[in-house]
CSV table of C-alpha atoms in Angstrom, one decimal:
chain,number,residue,atom,x,y,z
O,8,MET,CA,17.4,80.1,129.7
O,9,ALA,CA,14.0,81.9,128.1
O,10,MET,CA,13.2,81.9,124.0
O,11,ASN,CA,13.9,86.2,122.3
O,12,ILE,CA,10.5,85.7,120.5
O,13,LEU,CA,8.9,89.1,119.0
O,14,LYS,CA,6.3,90.3,118.8
O,15,GLU,CA,4.9,92.2,115.5
O,16,ALA,CA,4.5,95.6,117.2
O,17,ASP,CA,8.3,95.1,118.4
O,18,PHE,CA,9.4,93.8,115.2
O,19,ARG,CA,7.9,97.2,113.0
O,20,LYS,CA,9.9,99.3,115.8
O,21,SER,CA,12.5,97.5,114.6
O,22,LEU,CA,12.4,98.3,110.9
O,23,LYS,CA,13.6,101.7,111.8
O,24,SER,CA,16.7,101.0,112.5
O,25,ASN,CA,17.8,98.7,108.9
O,26,PRO,CA,18.1,95.1,110.7
O,27,VAL,CA,19.7,93.0,108.8
O,28,GLY,CA,20.2,89.0,109.7
O,29,GLY,CA,17.4,85.9,109.9
O,30,PHE,CA,13.2,86.4,110.8
O,31,LEU,CA,10.3,83.9,111.6
O,32,PHE,CA,7.0,85.3,111.0
O,33,PHE,CA,4.9,82.2,112.6
O,34,GLY,CA,1.9,82.2,114.0
O,35,GLU,CA,-2.3,83.2,113.8
O,36,GLU,CA,-2.9,86.6,111.8
O,37,ASP,CA,-1.5,86.1,107.9
O,38,TYR,CA,-3.1,89.0,107.4
O,39,MET,CA,-0.8,91.3,109.4
O,40,LYS,CA,2.5,89.0,108.3
O,41,SER,CA,1.6,90.2,104.7
O,42,ALA,CA,1.4,93.3,105.9
O,43,ALA,CA,4.5,93.6,108.6
O,44,LEU,CA,6.2,92.3,105.8
O,45,ARG,CA,5.4,95.3,102.7
O,46,LEU,CA,6.7,97.1,105.9
O,47,ALA,CA,10.5,95.5,105.6
O,48,ARG,CA,11.1,95.1,101.6
O,49,ALA,CA,9.7,99.1,101.1
O,50,SER,CA,12.3,100.3,104.3
O,51,VAL,CA,15.1,97.9,102.3
O,52,THR,CA,14.0,99.3,99.2
O,53,GLU,CA,12.5,102.3,99.7
O,54,ALA,CA,16.2,104.7,99.6
O,55,GLU,CA,16.4,103.6,94.8
O,56,PRO,CA,13.3,102.5,93.7
O,57,THR,CA,14.9,101.7,90.9
O,58,LEU,CA,17.0,98.8,92.2
O,59,ALA,CA,14.1,96.9,93.9
O,60,CYS,CA,14.0,93.8,91.1
O,61,PHE,CA,17.9,93.5,92.5
O,62,ASN,CA,17.2,93.6,96.5
O,63,ASP,CA,14.1,92.3,97.0
O,64,ILE,CA,13.6,88.6,96.2
O,65,ARG,CA,11.1,85.8,96.9
O,66,LEU,CA,11.7,82.3,97.9
O,67,ASP,CA,7.8,80.7,97.2
O,68,GLY,CA,7.9,77.0,99.3
O,69,THR,CA,6.1,75.4,96.7
O,70,ASP,CA,10.2,75.3,94.8
O,71,PHE,CA,11.9,75.8,98.1
O,72,THR,CA,15.1,74.7,98.8
O,73,PRO,CA,17.9,75.4,100.4
O,74,ALA,CA,20.6,75.5,98.2
O,75,ALA,CA,18.0,78.9,96.2
O,76,LEU,CA,18.2,80.3,99.1
O,77,LEU,CA,21.7,80.3,99.9
O,78,ASP,CA,21.9,81.0,96.1
O,79,ALA,CA,19.7,84.4,96.9
O,80,MET,CA,22.0,85.0,100.7
O,81,THR,CA,25.8,84.3,98.6
O,82,THR,CA,25.0,87.5,96.3
O,83,PRO,CA,25.6,92.0,97.6
O,84,PRO,CA,22.9,93.4,97.5
O,85,MET,CA,23.1,96.9,94.2
O,86,GLY,CA,23.4,100.5,94.7
O,87,ALA,CA,22.1,99.5,98.9
O,88,GLU,CA,23.8,98.6,102.2
O,89,ARG,CA,21.1,96.0,102.8
O,90,LYS,CA,18.6,93.4,100.0
O,91,ILE,CA,15.5,91.3,101.2
O,92,ILE,CA,15.2,87.6,100.8
O,93,SER,CA,11.5,86.1,101.8
O,94,VAL,CA,10.3,82.8,101.8
O,95,THR,CA,6.8,82.3,101.7
O,96,GLY,CA,4.3,78.9,102.4
O,97,LEU,CA,7.0,76.9,103.2
O,98,ASN,CA,5.4,74.2,105.2
O,99,PHE,CA,7.5,72.9,107.7
O,100,ASN,CA,5.8,71.3,109.5
O,101,THR,CA,5.8,68.2,106.2
O,102,LEU,CA,9.6,69.5,106.4
O,103,ARG,CA,11.9,65.8,106.6
O,104,THR,CA,14.5,65.9,109.0
O,105,ALA,CA,16.8,65.9,106.4
O,106,GLU,CA,16.4,69.3,104.7
O,107,LEU,CA,15.7,70.3,107.8
O,108,ASP,CA,18.7,70.0,108.5
O,109,ASN,CA,19.7,71.4,105.6
O,110,LEU,CA,17.2,74.8,106.0
O,111,CYS,CA,20.0,74.8,109.7
O,112,ASP,CA,22.6,75.0,107.5
O,113,THR,CA,21.9,77.5,105.3
O,114,LEU,CA,20.3,79.6,108.4
O,115,ALA,CA,23.8,78.9,109.9
O,116,THR,CA,26.1,81.2,108.2
O,117,LEU,CA,23.2,84.7,108.0
O,118,THR,CA,26.3,86.2,109.5
O,119,ASP,CA,28.6,85.4,106.6
O,120,TYR,CA,26.4,87.5,104.8
O,121,PRO,CA,25.5,90.5,106.8
O,122,HIS,CA,24.2,92.5,104.3
O,123,ASN,CA,21.1,89.9,103.8
O,124,LEU,CA,17.0,90.2,105.2
O,125,VAL,CA,15.7,87.4,106.1
O,126,ILE,CA,12.9,87.1,106.6
O,127,LEU,CA,11.3,83.1,106.3
O,128,SER,CA,7.4,83.4,107.0
O,129,SER,CA,5.2,80.1,107.9
O,130,ALA,CA,1.2,80.5,107.4
O,131,ALA,CA,-0.7,79.6,110.2
O,132,ASP,CA,-0.7,76.4,111.0
O,133,CYS,CA,2.0,75.6,108.9
O,134,LEU,CA,4.5,75.3,111.7
O,135,ASP,CA,3.6,73.3,115.3
O,136,ALA,CA,4.7,76.2,117.9
O,137,GLY,CA,3.9,74.3,120.6
O,138,ASN,CA,2.4,75.4,123.8
O,139,LEU,CA,3.9,79.1,124.0
O,140,PRO,CA,5.2,80.3,126.4
O,141,LYS,CA,6.0,77.7,128.4
O,142,ARG,CA,7.1,75.2,126.0
O,143,PRO,CA,8.4,75.3,122.4
O,144,SER,CA,8.6,72.7,120.5
O,145,ASP,CA,11.1,71.3,119.1
O,146,LEU,CA,11.5,73.1,115.9
O,147,LEU,CA,10.1,76.3,117.2
O,148,THR,CA,13.4,75.8,119.3
O,149,ALA,CA,15.7,74.6,116.8
O,150,LEU,CA,14.9,77.0,114.4
O,151,SER,CA,15.3,80.3,117.5
O,152,GLU,CA,18.6,79.6,117.3
O,153,LEU,CA,19.4,80.4,114.1
O,154,VAL,CA,16.4,83.0,113.5
O,155,THR,CA,14.7,85.5,115.6
O,156,PRO,CA,11.2,84.6,115.5
O,157,VAL,CA,8.1,86.5,115.7
O,158,TYR,CA,4.5,86.2,116.5
O,159,PHE,CA,1.6,87.7,114.9
O,160,GLU,CA,-1.0,86.8,117.9
O,161,ARG,CA,-4.6,86.4,117.2
O,162,ASN,CA,-6.0,90.7,117.3
O,163,THR,CA,-8.4,90.5,120.1
O,164,PRO,CA,-12.2,91.3,118.8
O,165,ALA,CA,-11.2,94.9,120.4
O,166,LYS,CA,-8.7,95.2,117.9
O,167,LEU,CA,-9.8,93.7,115.3
O,168,ALA,CA,-12.6,96.2,115.6
O,169,GLY,CA,-10.6,99.1,115.6
O,170,TRP,CA,-8.2,98.2,113.0
O,171,VAL,CA,-12.1,97.6,110.8
O,172,GLN,CA,-12.7,101.6,111.5
O,173,LYS,CA,-9.5,102.3,110.7
O,174,HIS,CA,-9.7,99.9,107.5
O,175,PHE,CA,-13.3,102.2,107.1
O,176,ALA,CA,-12.1,105.2,107.1
O,177,HIS,CA,-9.1,104.6,104.6
O,178,GLY,CA,-10.7,104.3,102.3
O,179,GLY,CA,-13.2,107.4,103.3
O,180,VAL,CA,-16.4,106.5,105.0
O,181,GLN,CA,-17.2,106.5,108.8
O,182,ALA,CA,-18.0,103.7,110.5
O,183,SER,CA,-19.6,103.0,114.3
O,184,PRO,CA,-17.8,100.7,116.7
O,185,ALA,CA,-21.8,98.7,116.8
O,186,LEU,CA,-20.9,98.4,112.9
O,187,CYS,CA,-17.5,97.5,113.3
O,188,GLN,CA,-19.3,94.3,115.1
O,189,PHE,CA,-21.2,93.6,113.3
O,190,ILE,CA,-18.9,93.4,109.8
O,191,ILE,CA,-17.6,90.9,111.9
O,192,GLY,CA,-19.5,88.7,113.1
O,193,TYR,CA,-21.2,88.0,109.7
O,194,CYS,CA,-18.0,88.1,106.9
O,195,GLY,CA,-16.1,86.6,110.2
O,196,ARG,CA,-13.0,87.4,111.7
O,197,ASN,CA,-10.4,86.6,108.5
O,198,MET,CA,-8.5,89.7,107.9
O,199,PHE,CA,-8.4,89.4,103.8
O,200,THR,CA,-11.7,88.1,103.5
O,201,LEU,CA,-12.8,91.2,106.5
O,202,ALA,CA,-10.4,94.2,103.9
O,203,GLY,CA,-11.9,93.0,100.7
O,204,GLU,CA,-16.2,93.1,102.4
O,205,ILE,CA,-15.1,97.0,104.1
O,206,ASP,CA,-13.7,97.8,100.8
O,207,LYS,CA,-16.7,96.9,98.9
O,208,VAL,CA,-19.2,98.6,101.6
O,209,ALA,CA,-17.0,101.9,102.1
O,210,CYS,CA,-16.8,102.2,97.4
O,211,TYR,CA,-20.6,101.7,97.8
O,212,VAL,CA,-21.6,103.4,100.4
O,213,CYS,CA,-19.5,106.7,98.0
O,214,ALA,CA,-20.7,106.4,95.6
O,215,HIS,CA,-24.2,107.2,97.2
O,216,GLY,CA,-22.5,109.8,98.4
O,217,ARG,CA,-22.1,109.5,102.3
O,218,THR,CA,-19.4,109.2,104.6
O,219,GLU,CA,-20.9,106.9,106.9
O,220,ALA,CA,-21.7,103.2,107.0
O,221,THR,CA,-25.2,101.2,107.6
O,222,GLU,CA,-26.1,98.0,108.9
O,223,ALA,CA,-28.0,98.0,105.9
O,224,ASP,CA,-25.3,98.9,103.9
O,225,VAL,CA,-22.9,95.7,104.5
O,226,ARG,CA,-25.6,93.3,103.8
O,227,THR,CA,-26.6,95.6,100.4
O,228,ALA,CA,-22.7,95.3,99.6
O,229,ALA,CA,-20.6,92.6,101.5
O,230,ILE,CA,-20.7,88.8,101.2
O,231,PRO,CA,-21.5,86.7,104.4
O,232,ALA,CA,-19.0,84.4,105.7
O,233,MET,CA,-20.2,80.6,105.6
O,234,GLU,CA,-19.8,80.4,109.6
O,235,HIS,CA,-22.0,83.2,109.7
O,236,ASP,CA,-23.9,81.5,108.4
O,237,ALA,CA,-23.3,78.2,109.8
O,238,PHE,CA,-23.8,79.7,113.2
O,239,ALA,CA,-27.3,80.8,112.3
O,240,PHE,CA,-28.3,78.0,110.7
O,241,ALA,CA,-27.4,76.1,113.1
O,242,ASN,CA,-29.3,78.2,115.7
O,243,ALA,CA,-32.4,77.9,113.7
O,244,ILE,CA,-32.3,74.5,113.8
O,245,THR,CA,-31.5,73.0,116.6
O,246,GLU,CA,-34.3,75.9,117.6
O,247,ARG,CA,-36.4,74.8,115.2
O,248,ARG,CA,-37.1,78.0,113.4
O,249,ARG,CA,-37.9,76.3,110.2
O,250,ALA,CA,-38.9,78.9,108.1
O,251,ASP,CA,-35.6,81.0,109.2
O,252,ALA,CA,-33.8,78.2,108.7
O,253,LEU,CA,-35.0,77.6,104.9
O,254,ASP,CA,-34.3,80.9,104.2
O,255,ILE,CA,-30.9,80.9,105.0
O,256,LEU,CA,-30.5,78.0,102.8
O,257,ARG,CA,-31.8,80.3,99.7
O,258,GLU,CA,-29.5,82.1,99.8
O,259,LEU,CA,-26.6,79.6,99.3
O,260,LYS,CA,-28.4,77.4,97.3
O,261,PHE,CA,-28.5,81.4,95.2
O,262,ARG,CA,-24.9,81.2,96.3
O,263,ARG,CA,-24.9,78.2,94.8
O,264,VAL,CA,-22.3,77.3,97.9
O,265,GLU,CA,-22.2,73.6,98.2
O,266,PRO,CA,-24.6,71.8,100.0
O,267,LEU,CA,-22.2,69.1,101.6
O,268,TYR,CA,-20.5,71.5,102.8
O,269,ILE,CA,-23.2,73.7,104.2
O,270,LEU,CA,-23.8,70.9,106.2
O,271,SER,CA,-20.6,70.0,107.2
O,272,GLU,CA,-19.7,73.2,108.9
O,273,VAL,CA,-23.8,72.9,110.1
O,274,SER,CA,-23.0,70.8,112.0
O,275,ARG,CA,-19.3,71.2,113.0
O,276,VAL,CA,-21.6,73.9,114.5
O,277,ILE,CA,-23.7,71.5,117.0
O,278,CYS,CA,-21.1,69.5,117.5
O,279,ASP,CA,-19.4,72.3,118.9
O,280,LEU,CA,-23.1,73.2,120.8
O,281,ALA,CA,-23.9,70.1,122.1
O,282,ALA,CA,-19.5,70.6,123.8
O,283,VAL,CA,-19.5,73.7,125.1
O,284,ARG,CA,-22.7,72.8,127.1
O,285,ALA,CA,-22.4,69.7,128.2
O,286,MET,CA,-17.9,71.6,129.9
O,287,ALA,CA,-20.6,73.9,130.9
O,288,ASP,CA,-22.9,71.1,132.8
O,289,GLY,CA,-19.9,70.1,134.4
O,290,GLY,CA,-18.9,73.5,135.8
O,291,SER,CA,-16.5,74.8,133.3
O,292,THR,CA,-15.7,78.1,132.4
O,293,ALA,CA,-15.6,80.9,129.0
O,294,ALA,CA,-12.2,79.8,129.3
O,295,GLU,CA,-11.2,77.0,129.9
O,296,ILE,CA,-14.0,75.6,127.7
O,297,ALA,CA,-12.0,77.9,124.6
O,298,SER,CA,-8.8,76.1,126.2
O,299,ALA,CA,-10.8,72.5,126.0
O,300,LEU,CA,-11.8,73.2,122.9
O,301,LYS,CA,-8.8,74.8,121.3
O,302,MET,CA,-11.3,77.6,121.0
O,303,HIS,CA,-11.7,81.2,120.5
O,304,GLU,CA,-12.4,82.7,124.0
O,305,TYR,CA,-14.9,85.3,121.8
O,306,ARG,CA,-16.2,82.6,119.7
O,307,ALA,CA,-16.3,80.4,122.8
O,308,GLY,CA,-18.3,83.0,124.8
O,309,LEU,CA,-21.0,83.4,122.0
O,310,TYR,CA,-21.0,79.7,121.4
O,311,LEU,CA,-22.3,79.4,125.2
O,312,ARG,CA,-24.7,81.8,124.9
O,313,GLN,CA,-26.0,79.8,122.6
O,314,ALA,CA,-25.7,76.4,124.4
O,315,ARG,CA,-27.1,77.8,127.4
O,316,SER,CA,-30.6,79.1,125.8
O,317,ALA,CA,-30.0,75.6,123.5
O,318,ASP,CA,-33.0,72.2,124.5
O,319,PRO,CA,-30.1,69.6,124.9
O,320,ALA,CA,-32.8,67.4,123.3
O,321,HIS,CA,-32.9,68.6,120.6
O,322,LEU,CA,-29.2,69.7,119.8
O,323,HIS,CA,-28.8,65.3,120.3
O,324,ALA,CA,-31.7,65.7,117.4
O,325,ALA,CA,-29.5,67.8,115.0
O,326,LEU,CA,-26.7,66.2,115.8
O,327,GLU,CA,-28.2,62.8,114.5
O,328,ALA,CA,-30.2,64.4,112.0
O,329,CYS,CA,-26.8,65.7,110.9
O,330,ALA,CA,-25.6,62.6,110.0
O,331,ALA,CA,-27.9,60.8,109.1
O,332,ALA,CA,-28.1,63.4,106.4
O,333,ASP,CA,-24.6,63.6,105.8
O,334,ARG,CA,-25.0,60.0,105.0
O,335,THR,CA,-28.3,60.3,101.9
O,336,LEU,CA,-25.9,62.8,100.4
O,337,LYS,CA,-22.2,60.9,100.3
O,338,ARG,CA,-25.1,58.5,98.3
O,339,SER,CA,-26.7,59.7,96.8
O,340,ALA,CA,-26.8,62.4,93.2
O,341,GLY,CA,-29.4,64.0,93.4
O,342,ASP,CA,-30.7,67.1,93.8
O,343,GLY,CA,-29.1,68.1,97.9
O,344,TYR,CA,-30.3,71.2,99.0
O,345,GLY,CA,-33.6,68.9,99.0
O,346,VAL,CA,-31.6,66.5,102.0
O,347,ILE,CA,-31.7,69.7,103.6
O,348,GLU,CA,-34.6,70.4,103.2
O,349,LYS,CA,-35.4,67.1,104.7
O,350,LEU,CA,-33.7,67.6,107.4
O,351,ILE,CA,-34.5,70.7,108.2
O,352,CYS,CA,-38.9,69.6,108.5
O,353,LYS,CA,-37.7,67.0,110.1
O,354,LEU,CA,-37.0,68.8,113.1
């Protein structure tokens, strides 16, 4: 029998029917899990908000025990038909067999307490889901027999851009589709980060008496993601655009980004570019590259375009130079930024 996995939109719709029982949030989009959890809490407590402290029980994974969950489940709601119990911050991948068995034993008693809405929210990479939809992991299979899994898949570029535009509008500012794509590339795809940076840009635009954001506003008010910097930095290094690379390094130095972190991120991008180039030369498509490297298709396409224009010899030389600089950084207590400057100038 196929596993019944709800989509995020289906879970949101189910809140209208006042659901009870257990749900398991998993997948890549942690921001949307938090948003769905807020909606679930509101659906339970909005009728009697003064009693929310009794009917909104929150357990944290750092000190979570199945016994604490069972204690919360056995207590009836106060002045309401339901109460919500949420467990966040629990790393399912690190649970020992005995701990998982105890958790499953507790979840098996959910039907004995029909006044509860229990939500276990797992952060990205904290639950091995297996190869969905055909081969779910044993862990997900075991949990799905007791609670309903809700999958929060990573947003497509188009869907994320639409969300960015709505978030700008919520702040009273208009943003063109092109600007929405730009801020995603500039600040990264993390929705928590994007939400904060969009709020800052919207506030900056409104403070200047305008209603439409521009690329200049984003560059002035938002902080670029290291992913953006690393990609631009790696491109400048592999293309031997020393002035551009030094400008990016100067900005990172101003923001006090650790030299070892800078080098590790740039090295990762160059490694990815080299791998993408090798697979492309072997006839692989963007989708095949994304699958093999466990890379999002949007990023794979971006890297593929850049890798095709890069000289393989320059990529190889950049990789060797990064490895040498890494060894120097780890052996030396001197100026780490100076080591990276020498790397740029040598290539």
